[in-house]
mmCIF file of C-alpha atoms and ligand atoms in Angstrom:
data_model
loop_
_atom_site.group_PDB
_atom_site.id
_atom_site.type_symbol
_atom_site.label_atom_id
_atom_site.label_comp_id
_atom_site.label_asym_id
_atom_site.label_seq_id
_atom_site.Cartn_x
_atom_site.Cartn_y
_atom_site.Cartn_z
ATOM 1 C CA MET A 1 68.658 61.606 111.048
ATOM 2 C CA GLU A 2 65.810 60.492 113.262
ATOM 3 C CA ASN A 3 63.867 57.517 111.971
ATOM 4 C CA LYS A 4 60.311 58.779 112.248
ATOM 5 C CA ASN A 5 58.815 55.298 112.381
ATOM 6 C CA GLN A 6 60.886 54.199 115.281
ATOM 7 C CA GLN A 7 59.426 53.414 118.665
ATOM 8 C CA GLU A 8 60.938 55.047 121.653
ATOM 9 C CA HIS A 9 60.435 54.735 125.376
ATOM 10 C CA VAL A 10 60.880 57.831 127.550
ATOM 11 C CA HIS A 11 60.663 58.278 131.294
ATOM 12 C CA LEU A 12 58.603 61.486 131.276
ATOM 13 C CA LEU A 13 56.845 62.954 128.261
ATOM 14 C CA ILE A 14 55.620 66.554 128.265
ATOM 15 C CA ILE A 15 53.137 67.632 125.585
ATOM 16 C CA GLY A 16 53.074 71.388 124.898
ATOM 17 C CA SER A 17 55.533 74.272 125.005
ATOM 18 C CA GLY A 18 53.719 77.182 126.653
ATOM 19 C CA PRO A 19 54.610 78.507 130.125
ATOM 20 C CA ALA A 20 53.138 75.344 131.715
ATOM 21 C CA GLY A 21 55.046 72.833 129.570
ATOM 22 C CA TYR A 22 58.410 74.609 129.760
ATOM 23 C CA THR A 23 58.119 75.126 133.522
ATOM 24 C CA ALA A 24 57.293 71.437 133.964
ATOM 25 C CA ALA A 25 60.356 70.657 131.809
ATOM 26 C CA ILE A 26 62.640 72.872 133.939
ATOM 27 C CA TYR A 27 61.532 71.212 137.180
ATOM 28 C CA ALA A 28 61.518 67.698 135.723
ATOM 29 C CA ALA A 29 64.986 68.062 134.181
ATOM 30 C CA ARG A 30 66.391 69.335 137.472
ATOM 31 C CA ALA A 31 64.809 66.326 139.222
ATOM 32 C CA ASN A 32 66.654 64.081 136.739
ATOM 33 C CA LEU A 33 63.479 62.769 135.105
ATOM 34 C CA LYS A 34 65.018 63.258 131.634
ATOM 35 C CA PRO A 35 61.910 64.910 130.209
ATOM 36 C CA VAL A 36 61.195 64.844 126.495
ATOM 37 C CA LEU A 37 58.941 67.737 125.438
ATOM 38 C CA TYR A 38 57.025 68.004 122.169
ATOM 39 C CA GLN A 39 56.277 71.588 121.211
ATOM 40 C CA GLY A 40 53.217 71.234 118.966
ATOM 41 C CA ILE A 41 52.404 73.612 116.151
ATOM 42 C CA GLN A 42 52.851 76.722 118.284
ATOM 43 C CA PRO A 43 56.297 76.521 119.935
ATOM 44 C CA GLY A 44 56.149 78.900 122.904
ATOM 45 C CA GLY A 45 52.352 78.787 123.111
ATOM 46 C CA GLN A 46 49.833 81.629 123.226
ATOM 47 C CA LEU A 47 52.269 84.312 124.348
ATOM 48 C CA THR A 48 54.026 84.114 120.990
ATOM 49 C CA ILE A 49 51.030 85.880 119.428
ATOM 50 C CA THR A 50 51.073 88.839 121.779
ATOM 51 C CA THR A 51 53.378 91.822 122.152
ATOM 52 C CA GLU A 52 54.074 93.347 125.558
ATOM 53 C CA VAL A 53 53.724 91.201 128.689
ATOM 54 C CA GLU A 54 53.788 93.460 131.746
ATOM 55 C CA ASN A 55 52.431 91.205 134.465
ATOM 56 C CA TYR A 56 54.932 88.342 134.543
ATOM 57 C CA PRO A 57 57.093 88.782 137.646
ATOM 58 C CA GLY A 58 60.821 89.107 137.091
ATOM 59 C CA TYR A 59 60.649 91.452 134.107
ATOM 60 C CA PRO A 60 60.415 94.917 135.697
ATOM 61 C CA GLU A 61 60.366 96.698 132.338
ATOM 62 C CA GLY A 62 57.933 94.208 130.752
ATOM 63 C CA ILE A 63 58.924 91.926 127.896
ATOM 64 C CA GLN A 64 57.693 90.915 124.455
ATOM 65 C CA GLY A 65 55.739 87.632 124.651
ATOM 66 C CA PRO A 66 57.786 85.773 121.997
ATOM 67 C CA GLU A 67 61.052 86.854 123.643
ATOM 68 C CA MET A 68 59.867 85.649 127.037
ATOM 69 C CA MET A 69 59.034 82.228 125.617
ATOM 70 C CA VAL A 70 62.492 81.948 124.044
ATOM 71 C CA ASP A 71 63.857 82.564 127.563
ATOM 72 C CA PHE A 72 61.638 79.769 128.920
ATOM 73 C CA GLU A 73 62.874 77.394 126.213
ATOM 74 C CA LYS A 74 66.538 78.291 126.792
ATOM 75 C CA GLN A 75 66.172 77.694 130.510
ATOM 76 C CA ALA A 76 64.533 74.290 129.983
ATOM 77 C CA THR A 77 67.233 73.314 127.471
ATOM 78 C CA ARG A 78 70.019 74.442 129.788
ATOM 79 C CA MET A 79 68.604 72.196 132.519
ATOM 80 C CA GLY A 80 68.776 69.246 130.127
ATOM 81 C CA ALA A 81 65.216 68.895 128.807
ATOM 82 C CA ASP A 82 65.036 67.284 125.362
ATOM 83 C CA ILE A 83 62.872 69.694 123.373
ATOM 84 C CA ARG A 84 61.527 68.541 120.036
ATOM 85 C CA TYR A 85 59.295 69.849 117.293
ATOM 86 C CA GLY A 86 56.257 67.612 116.775
ATOM 87 C CA LEU A 87 52.550 67.275 117.397
ATOM 88 C CA ALA A 88 50.872 64.606 119.498
ATOM 89 C CA THR A 89 48.194 63.298 117.138
ATOM 90 C CA SER A 90 46.685 60.462 119.183
ATOM 91 C CA VAL A 91 47.136 58.704 122.500
ATOM 92 C CA ASP A 92 46.355 55.400 124.155
ATOM 93 C CA PHE A 93 46.087 55.607 127.921
ATOM 94 C CA SER A 94 44.167 52.331 128.261
ATOM 95 C CA LYS A 95 47.151 50.490 129.726
ATOM 96 C CA GLN A 96 50.688 51.149 130.866
ATOM 97 C CA PRO A 97 53.061 52.071 129.415
ATOM 98 C CA TYR A 98 50.961 54.860 127.925
ATOM 99 C CA LYS A 99 51.331 55.498 124.217
ATOM 100 C CA VAL A 100 51.484 58.804 122.384
ATOM 101 C CA ILE A 101 51.744 59.045 118.610
ATOM 102 C CA ILE A 102 53.727 61.990 117.262
ATOM 103 C CA ASP A 103 52.923 63.399 113.802
ATOM 104 C CA GLU A 104 50.838 60.283 113.098
ATOM 105 C CA GLU A 105 54.019 58.238 112.756
ATOM 106 C CA LYS A 106 56.267 57.932 115.704
ATOM 107 C CA GLU A 107 55.189 55.912 118.723
ATOM 108 C CA ILE A 108 56.395 57.049 122.112
ATOM 109 C CA THR A 109 55.723 55.118 125.282
ATOM 110 C CA ALA A 110 56.220 56.877 128.593
ATOM 111 C CA ASP A 111 56.274 56.043 132.306
ATOM 112 C CA ALA A 112 54.459 59.311 133.037
ATOM 113 C CA ILE A 113 52.930 62.062 130.938
ATOM 114 C CA ILE A 114 52.346 65.761 131.529
ATOM 115 C CA ILE A 115 49.745 67.410 129.315
ATOM 116 C CA ALA A 116 50.257 71.151 128.807
ATOM 117 C CA THR A 117 48.444 71.698 125.523
ATOM 118 C CA GLY A 118 46.782 74.995 126.496
ATOM 119 C CA ALA A 119 43.679 76.544 125.060
ATOM 120 C CA SER A 120 42.759 78.910 122.273
ATOM 121 C CA ALA A 121 40.490 81.917 122.495
ATOM 122 C CA LYS A 122 37.416 81.804 120.295
ATOM 123 C CA TRP A 123 37.097 84.679 117.849
ATOM 124 C CA LEU A 124 34.142 86.152 115.978
ATOM 125 C CA GLY A 125 35.782 85.396 112.646
ATOM 126 C CA ILE A 126 35.569 88.827 111.009
ATOM 127 C CA PRO A 127 38.631 89.995 108.999
ATOM 128 C CA SER A 128 39.178 93.278 110.874
ATOM 129 C CA GLU A 129 39.399 91.367 114.149
ATOM 130 C CA GLN A 130 42.360 89.426 112.727
ATOM 131 C CA ARG A 131 43.944 92.513 111.157
ATOM 132 C CA LEU A 132 43.874 94.543 114.372
ATOM 133 C CA ASN A 133 44.720 91.655 116.688
ATOM 134 C CA GLY A 134 47.362 92.974 119.072
ATOM 135 C CA SER A 135 46.631 96.564 117.970
ATOM 136 C CA GLY A 136 43.641 97.018 120.230
ATOM 137 C CA VAL A 137 41.848 93.736 119.570
ATOM 138 C CA SER A 138 42.394 91.276 122.407
ATOM 139 C CA ALA A 139 40.866 88.153 123.892
ATOM 140 C CA CYS A 140 42.202 88.859 127.375
ATOM 141 C CA ALA A 141 40.967 91.834 129.420
ATOM 142 C CA VAL A 142 43.182 91.004 132.392
ATOM 143 C CA CYS A 143 46.241 90.938 130.087
ATOM 144 C CA ASP A 144 45.540 94.037 128.005
ATOM 145 C CA GLY A 145 42.967 96.210 129.817
ATOM 146 C CA PHE A 146 45.704 98.176 131.561
ATOM 147 C CA PHE A 147 46.974 99.503 128.208
ATOM 148 C CA PHE A 148 43.615 101.296 127.774
ATOM 149 C CA ARG A 149 43.318 103.065 131.108
ATOM 150 C CA GLY A 150 40.938 106.025 130.961
ATOM 151 C CA LYS A 151 39.769 105.057 127.450
ATOM 152 C CA GLU A 152 36.472 103.814 126.025
ATOM 153 C CA VAL A 153 36.502 100.131 125.135
ATOM 154 C CA ALA A 154 34.083 97.516 123.796
ATOM 155 C CA ILE A 155 33.658 93.923 124.879
ATOM 156 C CA VAL A 156 31.718 91.158 123.104
ATOM 157 C CA GLY A 157 30.188 88.300 125.042
ATOM 158 C CA ALA A 158 27.418 87.441 127.430
ATOM 159 C CA GLY A 159 28.696 84.651 129.672
ATOM 160 C CA ASP A 160 30.167 84.795 133.147
ATOM 161 C CA THR A 161 33.669 85.428 131.806
ATOM 162 C CA ALA A 162 32.471 88.303 129.634
ATOM 163 C CA ALA A 163 30.630 89.789 132.614
ATOM 164 C CA GLU A 164 33.701 89.404 134.822
ATOM 165 C CA GLU A 165 35.962 90.944 132.203
ATOM 166 C CA ALA A 166 33.532 93.849 131.645
ATOM 167 C CA LEU A 167 33.571 94.534 135.394
ATOM 168 C CA TYR A 168 37.369 94.306 135.442
ATOM 169 C CA LEU A 169 37.610 96.802 132.557
ATOM 170 C CA SER A 170 35.065 99.154 134.168
ATOM 171 C CA LYS A 171 37.536 99.793 136.995
ATOM 172 C CA MET A 172 40.182 101.245 134.686
ATOM 173 C CA CYS A 173 38.450 102.328 131.487
ATOM 174 C CA SER A 174 36.170 105.373 131.237
ATOM 175 C CA THR A 175 33.320 103.502 129.527
ATOM 176 C CA VAL A 176 32.807 99.842 128.668
ATOM 177 C CA HIS A 177 30.447 99.168 125.752
ATOM 178 C CA MET A 178 29.229 95.613 126.170
ATOM 179 C CA LEU A 179 27.851 93.988 123.046
ATOM 180 C CA VAL A 180 25.351 91.195 123.677
ATOM 181 C CA ARG A 181 23.929 89.221 120.758
ATOM 182 C CA ARG A 182 20.605 88.307 122.302
ATOM 183 C CA ASP A 183 18.141 90.157 124.540
ATOM 184 C CA GLU A 184 19.508 88.359 127.578
ATOM 185 C CA MET A 185 22.857 87.247 128.978
ATOM 186 C CA ARG A 186 24.058 83.719 129.669
ATOM 187 C CA ALA A 187 25.939 84.978 132.737
ATOM 188 C CA SER A 188 24.647 84.085 136.199
ATOM 189 C CA LYS A 189 22.045 86.391 137.725
ATOM 190 C CA VAL A 190 24.542 87.760 140.247
ATOM 191 C CA MET A 191 27.064 88.673 137.558
ATOM 192 C CA GLN A 192 24.374 90.228 135.346
ATOM 193 C CA ASP A 193 23.133 92.343 138.229
ATOM 194 C CA ARG A 194 26.632 93.593 138.890
ATOM 195 C CA VAL A 195 27.131 94.501 135.239
ATOM 196 C CA LEU A 196 23.770 96.268 134.979
ATOM 197 C CA LYS A 197 24.401 98.224 138.158
ATOM 198 C CA THR A 198 27.818 99.476 137.040
ATOM 199 C CA SER A 199 27.311 103.011 135.797
ATOM 200 C CA ASN A 200 30.131 103.034 133.219
ATOM 201 C CA ILE A 201 29.087 99.770 131.512
ATOM 202 C CA ILE A 202 26.603 100.322 128.680
ATOM 203 C CA VAL A 203 24.937 97.110 127.489
ATOM 204 C CA TYR A 204 23.833 96.938 123.845
ATOM 205 C CA TRP A 205 21.216 94.160 123.523
ATOM 206 C CA ASN A 206 20.604 92.260 120.268
ATOM 207 C CA SER A 207 23.831 93.714 118.971
ATOM 208 C CA GLU A 208 26.326 92.129 116.616
ATOM 209 C CA THR A 209 29.673 93.359 115.402
ATOM 210 C CA ASP A 210 30.043 94.097 111.680
ATOM 211 C CA GLU A 211 33.541 95.495 111.689
ATOM 212 C CA VAL A 212 36.278 96.778 113.960
ATOM 213 C CA LEU A 213 37.364 100.102 112.456
ATOM 214 C CA GLY A 214 40.805 101.701 112.376
ATOM 215 C CA GLU A 215 43.876 101.752 110.154
ATOM 216 C CA ASN A 216 46.699 100.648 112.461
ATOM 217 C CA LYS A 217 44.850 100.675 115.741
ATOM 218 C CA VAL A 218 41.285 100.265 116.914
ATOM 219 C CA GLU A 219 39.281 103.494 116.584
ATOM 220 C CA ALA A 220 35.667 102.347 116.603
ATOM 221 C CA VAL A 221 33.388 99.400 116.229
ATOM 222 C CA ARG A 222 30.459 99.197 113.829
ATOM 223 C CA ILE A 223 27.537 97.229 115.179
ATOM 224 C CA HIS A 224 24.011 96.444 114.074
ATOM 225 C CA ASN A 225 20.893 95.611 116.001
ATOM 226 C CA ASN A 226 19.682 92.208 114.809
ATOM 227 C CA LYS A 227 16.037 93.080 115.642
ATOM 228 C CA THR A 228 15.730 96.567 114.173
ATOM 229 C CA GLY A 229 18.588 96.495 111.643
ATOM 230 C CA GLU A 230 19.837 99.820 112.995
ATOM 231 C CA LYS A 231 23.582 100.359 112.478
ATOM 232 C CA LYS A 232 25.826 102.338 114.774
ATOM 233 C CA GLU A 233 29.496 103.285 115.096
ATOM 234 C CA VAL A 234 30.813 103.363 118.635
ATOM 235 C CA PRO A 235 34.204 105.079 119.066
ATOM 236 C CA VAL A 236 36.483 102.861 121.184
ATOM 237 C CA SER A 237 40.239 102.331 121.627
ATOM 238 C CA ALA A 238 40.060 98.605 122.217
ATOM 239 C CA PHE A 239 37.862 95.677 121.322
ATOM 240 C CA PHE A 240 37.807 92.702 123.697
ATOM 241 C CA VAL A 241 36.421 89.371 122.591
ATOM 242 C CA ALA A 242 35.107 87.264 125.468
ATOM 243 C CA ILE A 243 33.065 84.539 123.797
ATOM 244 C CA GLY A 244 34.939 81.621 125.309
ATOM 245 C CA HIS A 245 38.001 79.431 124.963
ATOM 246 C CA GLN A 246 38.559 76.009 123.477
ATOM 247 C CA PRO A 247 40.937 73.816 125.471
ATOM 248 C CA ASN A 248 43.208 71.657 123.286
ATOM 249 C CA SER A 249 41.990 68.390 124.766
ATOM 250 C CA ALA A 250 40.322 66.593 121.840
ATOM 251 C CA ILE A 251 42.924 63.812 121.510
ATOM 252 C CA PHE A 252 42.552 62.889 125.191
ATOM 253 C CA LYS A 253 38.759 62.755 125.363
ATOM 254 C CA ASP A 254 38.417 58.967 125.145
ATOM 255 C CA TYR A 255 40.732 58.422 128.098
ATOM 256 C CA LEU A 256 40.558 61.388 130.479
ATOM 257 C CA GLU A 257 37.646 62.932 132.291
ATOM 258 C CA LEU A 258 36.796 66.301 130.724
ATOM 259 C CA ASP A 259 34.259 68.799 132.027
ATOM 260 C CA ASP A 260 31.258 70.075 130.042
ATOM 261 C CA GLN A 261 33.479 72.649 128.307
ATOM 262 C CA ASP A 262 36.196 70.087 127.434
ATOM 263 C CA TYR A 263 38.692 71.180 130.080
ATOM 264 C CA ILE A 264 40.692 68.291 131.557
ATOM 265 C CA VAL A 265 39.496 67.634 135.092
ATOM 266 C CA THR A 266 42.271 67.591 137.701
ATOM 267 C CA VAL A 267 42.004 66.641 141.354
ATOM 268 C CA PRO A 268 41.755 69.986 143.220
ATOM 269 C CA GLY A 269 45.092 71.124 144.623
ATOM 270 C CA SER A 270 47.017 68.822 142.283
ATOM 271 C CA SER A 271 47.675 68.150 138.604
ATOM 272 C CA ARG A 272 46.396 64.557 138.757
ATOM 273 C CA THR A 273 43.908 63.570 136.044
ATOM 274 C CA SER A 274 41.472 60.652 136.051
ATOM 275 C CA VAL A 275 44.288 58.369 134.787
ATOM 276 C CA GLU A 276 47.115 57.478 137.150
ATOM 277 C CA GLY A 277 50.465 58.765 135.903
ATOM 278 C CA VAL A 278 48.929 61.341 133.553
ATOM 279 C CA PHE A 279 49.078 64.918 134.794
ATOM 280 C CA ALA A 280 47.667 68.127 133.321
ATOM 281 C CA CYS A 281 48.684 71.742 133.832
ATOM 282 C CA GLY A 282 48.089 75.219 132.431
ATOM 283 C CA ASP A 283 45.136 76.473 130.429
ATOM 284 C CA VAL A 284 44.017 73.016 129.240
ATOM 285 C CA GLN A 285 42.741 72.395 132.792
ATOM 286 C CA ASP A 286 42.142 75.970 133.974
ATOM 287 C CA LYS A 287 39.117 77.934 132.857
ATOM 288 C CA ILE A 288 39.348 80.460 135.666
ATOM 289 C CA TYR A 289 42.741 82.162 135.850
ATOM 290 C CA ARG A 290 44.297 81.618 132.400
ATOM 291 C CA GLN A 291 47.487 83.585 132.999
ATOM 292 C CA ALA A 292 51.098 82.797 132.137
ATOM 293 C CA VAL A 293 52.134 82.880 135.776
ATOM 294 C CA THR A 294 49.358 80.505 136.887
ATOM 295 C CA ALA A 295 50.138 78.204 133.945
ATOM 296 C CA ALA A 296 53.816 78.197 134.954
ATOM 297 C CA GLY A 297 52.863 77.551 138.593
ATOM 298 C CA SER A 298 50.726 74.588 137.630
ATOM 299 C CA GLY A 299 53.550 73.287 135.394
ATOM 300 C CA CYS A 300 55.721 73.191 138.499
ATOM 301 C CA MET A 301 52.978 71.270 140.328
ATOM 302 C CA ALA A 302 52.744 68.736 137.486
ATOM 303 C CA ALA A 303 56.503 68.099 137.493
ATOM 304 C CA LEU A 304 56.518 67.592 141.270
ATOM 305 C CA ASP A 305 53.453 65.317 141.086
ATOM 306 C CA ALA A 306 55.093 63.298 138.278
ATOM 307 C CA GLU A 307 58.339 63.057 140.243
ATOM 308 C CA ARG A 308 56.519 61.704 143.305
ATOM 309 C CA TYR A 309 54.503 59.285 141.203
ATOM 310 C CA LEU A 310 57.563 57.935 139.398
ATOM 311 C CA SER A 311 59.624 57.542 142.527
ATOM 312 C CA ALA A 312 56.763 55.737 144.330
ATOM 313 C CA LYS A 313 56.478 53.419 141.300
ATOM 314 C CA GLU A 314 60.207 52.672 141.380
ATOM 315 C CA HIS A 315 60.100 51.800 145.073
ATOM 316 C CA HIS A 316 57.209 49.401 144.628
HETATM 317 C C1 FAD B 401 46.886 87.600 122.868
HETATM 318 C C2 FAD B 401 47.158 87.047 124.252
HETATM 319 C C3 FAD B 401 47.801 87.837 125.189
HETATM 320 C C4 FAD B 401 48.069 87.343 126.454
HETATM 321 N N1 FAD B 401 48.729 88.142 127.334
HETATM 322 C C5 FAD B 401 49.027 87.670 128.558
HETATM 323 C C6 FAD B 401 49.741 88.471 129.495
HETATM 324 O O1 FAD B 401 50.078 89.629 129.210
HETATM 325 N N2 FAD B 401 50.020 87.929 130.700
HETATM 326 C C7 FAD B 401 49.630 86.668 131.040
HETATM 327 O O2 FAD B 401 49.946 86.212 132.149
HETATM 328 N N3 FAD B 401 48.947 85.887 130.184
HETATM 329 C C8 FAD B 401 48.635 86.360 128.954
HETATM 330 N N4 FAD B 401 47.915 85.585 128.101
HETATM 331 C C9 FAD B 401 47.457 84.249 128.548
HETATM 332 C C10 FAD B 401 48.624 83.249 128.477
HETATM 333 O O3 FAD B 401 49.181 83.307 127.203
HETATM 334 C C11 FAD B 401 48.142 81.838 128.791
HETATM 335 O O4 FAD B 401 47.496 81.803 130.044
HETATM 336 C C12 FAD B 401 49.313 80.865 128.817
HETATM 337 O O5 FAD B 401 50.051 80.934 127.618
HETATM 338 C C13 FAD B 401 48.838 79.433 129.034
HETATM 339 O O6 FAD B 401 49.966 78.615 129.020
HETATM 340 P P1 FAD B 401 49.900 77.066 128.704
HETATM 341 O O7 FAD B 401 51.307 76.597 128.870
HETATM 342 O O8 FAD B 401 48.851 76.428 129.500
HETATM 343 O O9 FAD B 401 49.428 76.912 127.201
HETATM 344 P P2 FAD B 401 49.666 77.668 125.830
HETATM 345 O O10 FAD B 401 50.456 78.909 125.975
HETATM 346 O O11 FAD B 401 48.319 77.725 125.217
HETATM 347 O O12 FAD B 401 50.562 76.622 125.034
HETATM 348 C C14 FAD B 401 50.045 75.397 124.598
HETATM 349 C C15 FAD B 401 51.148 74.623 123.932
HETATM 350 O O13 FAD B 401 50.702 73.314 123.644
HETATM 351 C C16 FAD B 401 51.092 72.960 122.343
HETATM 352 N N5 FAD B 401 50.169 71.927 121.866
HETATM 353 C C17 FAD B 401 48.817 72.007 121.718
HETATM 354 N N6 FAD B 401 48.348 70.830 121.252
HETATM 355 C C18 FAD B 401 49.419 70.002 121.121
HETATM 356 C C19 FAD B 401 49.590 68.667 120.674
HETATM 357 N N7 FAD B 401 48.554 67.925 120.269
HETATM 358 N N8 FAD B 401 50.850 68.136 120.648
HETATM 359 C C20 FAD B 401 51.918 68.874 121.064
HETATM 360 N N9 FAD B 401 51.803 70.139 121.506
HETATM 361 C C21 FAD B 401 50.579 70.692 121.519
HETATM 362 C C22 FAD B 401 51.070 74.243 121.551
HETATM 363 O O14 FAD B 401 51.907 74.145 120.398
HETATM 364 C C23 FAD B 401 51.627 75.210 122.606
HETATM 365 O O15 FAD B 401 53.028 75.159 122.591
HETATM 366 C C24 FAD B 401 47.651 86.036 126.798
HETATM 367 C C25 FAD B 401 47.004 85.229 125.868
HETATM 368 C C26 FAD B 401 46.758 85.715 124.597
HETATM 369 C C27 FAD B 401 46.074 84.836 123.591
#
């Protein structure tokens, strides 16, 4: 049995087991970097809470999210990555070798580190949103909009992402009901103008969601106007939540540069963070694309960056 209090030194440590972390592990193992990957509390990452994934290349018939992530894990294991269950609970990047504490007990030091801890969508926090999650409730219009082609849908949010997602949905859905809590949007002027000029987007100002209605799938949304108190049921087939994401970056904040929304800042065109030898990939450093394929692509970049960094260090 593993002694949890032991200290261990590893060549390359990968934190996170979504598409970014596993892809980094595949590349790093094949480059003989002997990667050790800690999975965190959600082995497989965000795709394990979805059903059908239709936009990941290589699966012509589509695939269930959890099944796809088992494939990723198997591939990383087959290449020789050491995949372990455990959560990074604190880090010390103040000097080399960098330290990462797992489950508040075990101390790992590493020559290089790849952070692939992802992000989580923010939800409104109403029970029906949880109950119908995956049955018409979604936090990703680009992922799930296609399933509601020609249908009426609702979207909650007022920022640039919400505006972008409403515009994206307006191209495939018959009507997009956009629910905005205040009497103005946070989105940039340009994005707001585009939304307001799109004939099949109806904006409901001062509107809040009481309940998503439907037994096994979304059938309507009940909203109320927070100025007049007026209640209304809007029949829709899907309910998209676009009120933001929270990157899982809290444990790194004292050491790495984060942006104003807590995303890890990477040098453009690379996975390099503000600390030499620490790389970041996937949704924890990407607030724009947030797709499995882009996360996987950036995981590949992180492994290649780490490989170059480690080999330069060895030849010094
Ligand atoms: C419901 C839903 C449906 C989606 N559908 C699609 C789709 O159809 N197509 C598509 O391309 N994208 C889809 N996405 C988006 C896609 O899931 C993400 O873009 C992708 O998973 C990001 O990958 P990632 O590797 O960066 O992080 P994540 O998948 O978020 O994984 C993060 C990993 O880090 C681990 N972790 C976090 N903190 C720690 C820690 N402290 N220590 C150790 N490990 C840690 C977690 O356990 C997890 O394994 C969907 C997302 C959701 C929520």
